[in-house]
mmCIF file with all atom_site columns, C-alpha atoms in Angstrom:
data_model
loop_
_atom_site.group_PDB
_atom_site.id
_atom_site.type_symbol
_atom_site.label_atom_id
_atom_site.label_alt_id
_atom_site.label_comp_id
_atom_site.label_asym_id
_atom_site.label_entity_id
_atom_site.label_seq_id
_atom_site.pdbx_PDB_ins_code
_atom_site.Cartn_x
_atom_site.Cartn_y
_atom_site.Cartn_z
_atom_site.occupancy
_atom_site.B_iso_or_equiv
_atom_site.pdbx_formal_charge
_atom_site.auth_seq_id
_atom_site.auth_comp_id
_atom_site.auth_asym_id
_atom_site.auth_atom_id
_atom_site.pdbx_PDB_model_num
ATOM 1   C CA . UNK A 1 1   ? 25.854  71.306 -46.007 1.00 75.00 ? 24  UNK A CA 1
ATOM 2   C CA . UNK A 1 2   ? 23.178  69.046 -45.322 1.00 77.00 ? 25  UNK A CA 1
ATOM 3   C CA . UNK A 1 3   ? 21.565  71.416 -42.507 1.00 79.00 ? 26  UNK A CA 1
ATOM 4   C CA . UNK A 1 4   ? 21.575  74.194 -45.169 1.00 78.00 ? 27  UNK A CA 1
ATOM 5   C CA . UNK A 1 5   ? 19.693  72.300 -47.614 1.00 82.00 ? 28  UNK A CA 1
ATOM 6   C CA . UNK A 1 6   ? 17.056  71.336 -45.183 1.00 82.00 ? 29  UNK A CA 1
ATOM 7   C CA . UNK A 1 7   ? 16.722  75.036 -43.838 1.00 82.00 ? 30  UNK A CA 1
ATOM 8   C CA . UNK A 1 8   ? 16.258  76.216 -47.385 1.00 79.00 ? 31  UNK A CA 1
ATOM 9   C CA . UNK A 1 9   ? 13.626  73.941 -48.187 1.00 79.00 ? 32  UNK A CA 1
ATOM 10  C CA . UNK A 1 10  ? 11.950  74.540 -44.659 1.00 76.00 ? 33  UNK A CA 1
ATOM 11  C CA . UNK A 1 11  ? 12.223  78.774 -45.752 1.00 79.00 ? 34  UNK A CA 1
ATOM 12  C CA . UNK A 1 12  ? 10.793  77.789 -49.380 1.00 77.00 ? 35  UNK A CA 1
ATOM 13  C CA . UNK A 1 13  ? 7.731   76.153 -47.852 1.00 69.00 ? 36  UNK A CA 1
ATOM 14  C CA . UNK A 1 14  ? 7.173   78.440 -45.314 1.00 73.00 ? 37  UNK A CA 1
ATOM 15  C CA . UNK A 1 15  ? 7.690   81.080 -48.003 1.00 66.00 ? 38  UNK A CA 1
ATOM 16  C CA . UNK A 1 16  ? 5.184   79.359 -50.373 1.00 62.00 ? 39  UNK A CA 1
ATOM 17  C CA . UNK A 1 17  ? 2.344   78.785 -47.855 1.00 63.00 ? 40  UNK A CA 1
ATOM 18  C CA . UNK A 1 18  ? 2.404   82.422 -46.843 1.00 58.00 ? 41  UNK A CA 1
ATOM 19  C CA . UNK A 1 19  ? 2.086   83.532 -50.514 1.00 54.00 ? 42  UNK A CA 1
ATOM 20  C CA . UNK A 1 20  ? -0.472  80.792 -51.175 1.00 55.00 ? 43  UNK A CA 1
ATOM 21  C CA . UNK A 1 21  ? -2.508  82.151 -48.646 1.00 57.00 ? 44  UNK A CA 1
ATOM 22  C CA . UNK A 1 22  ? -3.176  85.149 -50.105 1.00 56.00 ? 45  UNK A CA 1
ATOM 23  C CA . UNK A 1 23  ? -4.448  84.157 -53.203 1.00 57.00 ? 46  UNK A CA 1
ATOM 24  C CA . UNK A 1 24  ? -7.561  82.987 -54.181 1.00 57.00 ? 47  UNK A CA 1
ATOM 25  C CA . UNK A 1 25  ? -6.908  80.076 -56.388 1.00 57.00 ? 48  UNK A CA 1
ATOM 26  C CA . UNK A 1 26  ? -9.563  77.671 -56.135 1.00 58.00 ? 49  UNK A CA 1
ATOM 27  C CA . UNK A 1 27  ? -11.071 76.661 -59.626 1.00 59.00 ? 50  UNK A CA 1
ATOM 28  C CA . UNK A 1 28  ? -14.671 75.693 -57.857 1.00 61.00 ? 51  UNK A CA 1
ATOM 29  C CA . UNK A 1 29  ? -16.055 77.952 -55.063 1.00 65.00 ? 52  UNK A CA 1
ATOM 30  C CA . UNK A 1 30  ? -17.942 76.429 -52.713 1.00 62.00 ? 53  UNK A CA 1
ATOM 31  C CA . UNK A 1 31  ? -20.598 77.854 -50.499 1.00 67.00 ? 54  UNK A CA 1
ATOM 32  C CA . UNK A 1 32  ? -22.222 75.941 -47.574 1.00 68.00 ? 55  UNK A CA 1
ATOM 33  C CA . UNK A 1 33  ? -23.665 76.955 -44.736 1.00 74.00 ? 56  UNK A CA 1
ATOM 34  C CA . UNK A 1 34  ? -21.624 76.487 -41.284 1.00 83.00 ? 57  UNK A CA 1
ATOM 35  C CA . UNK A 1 35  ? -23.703 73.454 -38.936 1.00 84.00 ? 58  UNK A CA 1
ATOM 36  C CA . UNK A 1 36  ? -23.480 73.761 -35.063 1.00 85.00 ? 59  UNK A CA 1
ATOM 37  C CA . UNK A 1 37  ? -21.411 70.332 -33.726 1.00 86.00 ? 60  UNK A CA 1
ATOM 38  C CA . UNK A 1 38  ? -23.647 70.894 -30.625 1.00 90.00 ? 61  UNK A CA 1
ATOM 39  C CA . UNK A 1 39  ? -26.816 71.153 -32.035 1.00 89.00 ? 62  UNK A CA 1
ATOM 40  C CA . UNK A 1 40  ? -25.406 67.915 -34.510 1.00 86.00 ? 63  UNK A CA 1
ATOM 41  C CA . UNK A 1 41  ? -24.468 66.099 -31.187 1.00 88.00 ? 64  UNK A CA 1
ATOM 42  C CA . UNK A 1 42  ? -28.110 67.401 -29.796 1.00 91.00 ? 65  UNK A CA 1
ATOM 43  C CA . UNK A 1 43  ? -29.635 65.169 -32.258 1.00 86.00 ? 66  UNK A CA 1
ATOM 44  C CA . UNK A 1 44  ? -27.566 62.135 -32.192 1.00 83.00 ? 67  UNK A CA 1
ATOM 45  C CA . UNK A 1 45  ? -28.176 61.808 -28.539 1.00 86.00 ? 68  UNK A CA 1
ATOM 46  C CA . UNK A 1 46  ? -31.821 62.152 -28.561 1.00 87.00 ? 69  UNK A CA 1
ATOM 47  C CA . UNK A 1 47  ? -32.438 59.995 -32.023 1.00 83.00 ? 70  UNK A CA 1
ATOM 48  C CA . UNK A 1 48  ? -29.553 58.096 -33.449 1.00 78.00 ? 71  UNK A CA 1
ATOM 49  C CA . UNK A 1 49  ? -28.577 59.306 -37.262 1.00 79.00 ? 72  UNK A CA 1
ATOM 50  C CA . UNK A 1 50  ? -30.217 62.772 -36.498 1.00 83.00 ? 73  UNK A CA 1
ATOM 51  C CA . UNK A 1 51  ? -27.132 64.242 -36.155 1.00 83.00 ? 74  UNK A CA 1
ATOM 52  C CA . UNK A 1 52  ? -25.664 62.919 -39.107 1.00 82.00 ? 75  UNK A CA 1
ATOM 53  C CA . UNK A 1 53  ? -28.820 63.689 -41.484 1.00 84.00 ? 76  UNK A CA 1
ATOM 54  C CA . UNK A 1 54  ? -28.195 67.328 -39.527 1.00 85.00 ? 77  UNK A CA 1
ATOM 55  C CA . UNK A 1 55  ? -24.816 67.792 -41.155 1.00 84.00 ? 78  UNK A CA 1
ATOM 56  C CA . UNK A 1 56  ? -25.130 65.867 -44.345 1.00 83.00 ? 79  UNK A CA 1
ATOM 57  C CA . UNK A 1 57  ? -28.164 64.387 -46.054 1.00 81.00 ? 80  UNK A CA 1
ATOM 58  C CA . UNK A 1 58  ? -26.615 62.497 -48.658 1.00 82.00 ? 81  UNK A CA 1
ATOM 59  C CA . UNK A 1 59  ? -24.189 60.668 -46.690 1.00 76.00 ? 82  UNK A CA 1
ATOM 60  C CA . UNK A 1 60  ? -24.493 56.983 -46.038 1.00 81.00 ? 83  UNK A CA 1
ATOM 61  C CA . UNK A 1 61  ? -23.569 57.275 -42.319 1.00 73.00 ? 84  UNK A CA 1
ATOM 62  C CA . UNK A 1 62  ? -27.216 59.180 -42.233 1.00 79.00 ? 85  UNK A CA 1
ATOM 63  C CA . UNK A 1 63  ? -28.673 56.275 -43.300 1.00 84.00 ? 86  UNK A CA 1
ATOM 64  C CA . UNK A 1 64  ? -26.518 53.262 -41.657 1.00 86.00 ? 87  UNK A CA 1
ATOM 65  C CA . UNK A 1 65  ? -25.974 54.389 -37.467 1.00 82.00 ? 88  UNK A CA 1
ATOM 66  C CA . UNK A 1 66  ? -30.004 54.448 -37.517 1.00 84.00 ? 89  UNK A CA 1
ATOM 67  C CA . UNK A 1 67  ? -29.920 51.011 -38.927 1.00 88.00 ? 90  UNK A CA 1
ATOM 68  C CA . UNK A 1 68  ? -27.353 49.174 -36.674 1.00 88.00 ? 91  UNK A CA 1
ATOM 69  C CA . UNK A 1 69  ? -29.324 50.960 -33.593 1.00 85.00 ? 92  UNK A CA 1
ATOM 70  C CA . UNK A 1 70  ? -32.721 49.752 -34.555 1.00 89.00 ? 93  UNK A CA 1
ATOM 71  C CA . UNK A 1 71  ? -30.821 46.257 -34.915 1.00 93.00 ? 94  UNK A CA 1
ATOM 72  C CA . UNK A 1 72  ? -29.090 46.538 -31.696 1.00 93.00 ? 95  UNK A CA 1
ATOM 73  C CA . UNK A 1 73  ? -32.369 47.257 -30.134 1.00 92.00 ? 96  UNK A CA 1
ATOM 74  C CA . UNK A 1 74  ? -33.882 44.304 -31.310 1.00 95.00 ? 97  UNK A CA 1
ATOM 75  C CA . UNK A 1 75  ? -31.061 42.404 -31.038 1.00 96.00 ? 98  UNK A CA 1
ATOM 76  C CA . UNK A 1 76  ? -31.196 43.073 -27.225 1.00 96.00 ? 99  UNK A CA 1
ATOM 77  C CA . UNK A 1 77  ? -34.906 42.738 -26.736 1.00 96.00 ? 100 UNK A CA 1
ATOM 78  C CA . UNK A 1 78  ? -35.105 39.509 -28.625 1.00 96.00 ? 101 UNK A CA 1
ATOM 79  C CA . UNK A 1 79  ? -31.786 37.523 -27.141 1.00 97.00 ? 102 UNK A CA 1
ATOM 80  C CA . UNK A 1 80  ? -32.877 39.529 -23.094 1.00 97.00 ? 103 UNK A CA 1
ATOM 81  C CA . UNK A 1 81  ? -36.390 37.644 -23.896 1.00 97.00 ? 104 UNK A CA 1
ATOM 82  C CA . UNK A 1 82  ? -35.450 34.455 -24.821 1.00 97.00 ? 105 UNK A CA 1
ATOM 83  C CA . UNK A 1 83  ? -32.738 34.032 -22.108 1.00 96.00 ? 106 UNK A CA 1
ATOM 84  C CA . UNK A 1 84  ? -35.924 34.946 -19.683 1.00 97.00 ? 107 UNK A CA 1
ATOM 85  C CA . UNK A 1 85  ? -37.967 32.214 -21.439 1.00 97.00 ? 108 UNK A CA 1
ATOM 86  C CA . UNK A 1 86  ? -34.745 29.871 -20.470 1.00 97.00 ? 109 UNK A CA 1
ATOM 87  C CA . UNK A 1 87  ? -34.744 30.801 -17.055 1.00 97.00 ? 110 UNK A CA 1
ATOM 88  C CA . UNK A 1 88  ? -38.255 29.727 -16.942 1.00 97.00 ? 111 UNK A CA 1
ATOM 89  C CA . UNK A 1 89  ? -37.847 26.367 -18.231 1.00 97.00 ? 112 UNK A CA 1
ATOM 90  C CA . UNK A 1 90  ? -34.796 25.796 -15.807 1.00 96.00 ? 113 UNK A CA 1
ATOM 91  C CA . UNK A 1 91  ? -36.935 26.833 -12.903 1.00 95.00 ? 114 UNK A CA 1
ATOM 92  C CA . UNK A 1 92  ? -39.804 24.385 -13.933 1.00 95.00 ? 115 UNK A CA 1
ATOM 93  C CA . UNK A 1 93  ? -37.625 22.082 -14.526 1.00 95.00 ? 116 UNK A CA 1
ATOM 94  C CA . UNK A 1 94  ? -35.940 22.337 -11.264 1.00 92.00 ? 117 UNK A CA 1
ATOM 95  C CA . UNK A 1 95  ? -39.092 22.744 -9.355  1.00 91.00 ? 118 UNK A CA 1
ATOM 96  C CA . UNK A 1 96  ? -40.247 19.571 -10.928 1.00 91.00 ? 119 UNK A CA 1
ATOM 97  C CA . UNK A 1 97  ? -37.180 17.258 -10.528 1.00 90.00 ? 120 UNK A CA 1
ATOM 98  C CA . UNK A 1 98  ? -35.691 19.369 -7.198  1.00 89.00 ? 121 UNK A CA 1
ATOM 99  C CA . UNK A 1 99  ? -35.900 17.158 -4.401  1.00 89.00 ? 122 UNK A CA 1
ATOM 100 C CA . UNK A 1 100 ? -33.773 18.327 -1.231  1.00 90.00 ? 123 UNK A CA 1
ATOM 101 C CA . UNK A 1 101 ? -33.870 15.201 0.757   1.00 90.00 ? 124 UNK A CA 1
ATOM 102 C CA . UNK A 1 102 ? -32.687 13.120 -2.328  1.00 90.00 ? 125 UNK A CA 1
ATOM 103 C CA . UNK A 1 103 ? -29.709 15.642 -2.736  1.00 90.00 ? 126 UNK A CA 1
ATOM 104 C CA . UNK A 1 104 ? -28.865 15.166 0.873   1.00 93.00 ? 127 UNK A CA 1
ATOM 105 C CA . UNK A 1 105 ? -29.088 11.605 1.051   1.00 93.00 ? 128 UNK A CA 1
ATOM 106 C CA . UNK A 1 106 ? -26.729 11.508 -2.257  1.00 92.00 ? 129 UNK A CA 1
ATOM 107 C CA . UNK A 1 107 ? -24.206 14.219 -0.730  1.00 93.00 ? 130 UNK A CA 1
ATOM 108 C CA . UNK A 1 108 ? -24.127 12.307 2.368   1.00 93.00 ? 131 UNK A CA 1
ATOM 109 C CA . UNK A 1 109 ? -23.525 8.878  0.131   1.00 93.00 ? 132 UNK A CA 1
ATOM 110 C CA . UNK A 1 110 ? -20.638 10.406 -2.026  1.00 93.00 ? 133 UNK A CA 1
ATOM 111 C CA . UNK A 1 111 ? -19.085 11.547 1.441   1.00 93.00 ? 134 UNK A CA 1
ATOM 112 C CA . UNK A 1 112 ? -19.079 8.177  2.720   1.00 92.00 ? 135 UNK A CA 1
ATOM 113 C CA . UNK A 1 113 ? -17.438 7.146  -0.673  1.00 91.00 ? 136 UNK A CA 1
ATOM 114 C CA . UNK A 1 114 ? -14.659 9.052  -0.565  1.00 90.00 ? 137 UNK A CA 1
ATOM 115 C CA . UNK A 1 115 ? -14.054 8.444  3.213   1.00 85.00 ? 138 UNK A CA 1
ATOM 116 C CA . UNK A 1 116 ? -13.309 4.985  2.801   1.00 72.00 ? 139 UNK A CA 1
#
């Protein structure tokens, strides 16, 4: 019984998407021109957002993935930079207060240390 009902639904939608098909029944037409998804992905990859403002002016996401890139970028260039500027200071610091005889003569004390 149950395996009827579910056939006869499964027939009536099948049945009622082929019909729907061929009629035109959309209140609103809408015309727009087909975009190329290579020429779209084209443009992301050489400016990020390109792609986007391609396809769709108006949308936000036009607007926002050149955003976050710019602040990635600078992001990166700013934190790379200062990490660079704290290398430096380690290195002058450890050129300054670096001595090699003073670091063996305190390995060599710590050995005896733990010897006895």
């Amino acid at each position: 019984m149950i395996n009827k009902i579910i056939i006869a639904v499964l027939i009536t939608l099948i049945a009622g998407k082929v019909v729907a098909d061929d009629f035109d029944t959309d209140l609103v037409q809408v015309k727009y021109e087909q975009k190329s998804a290579r020429k779209a992905m084209l443009l992301s990859a050489l400016l990020p957002g390109a792609g986007q403002f391609y396809a769709n002016r108006s949308s936000i996401t036009t607007y926002i993935f050149p955003a976050i890139e710019i602040g990635l970028w600078v992001g990166y260039f700013t934190y790379n930079k200062k990490g660079n500027d704290k290398e430096d200071e380690y290195i002058d610091f450890a050129n300054e207060y670096y001595d090699r005889d003073r670091q063996t003569q305190c390995q060599e004390d710590l050995q005896a240390a733990t010897d006895n």
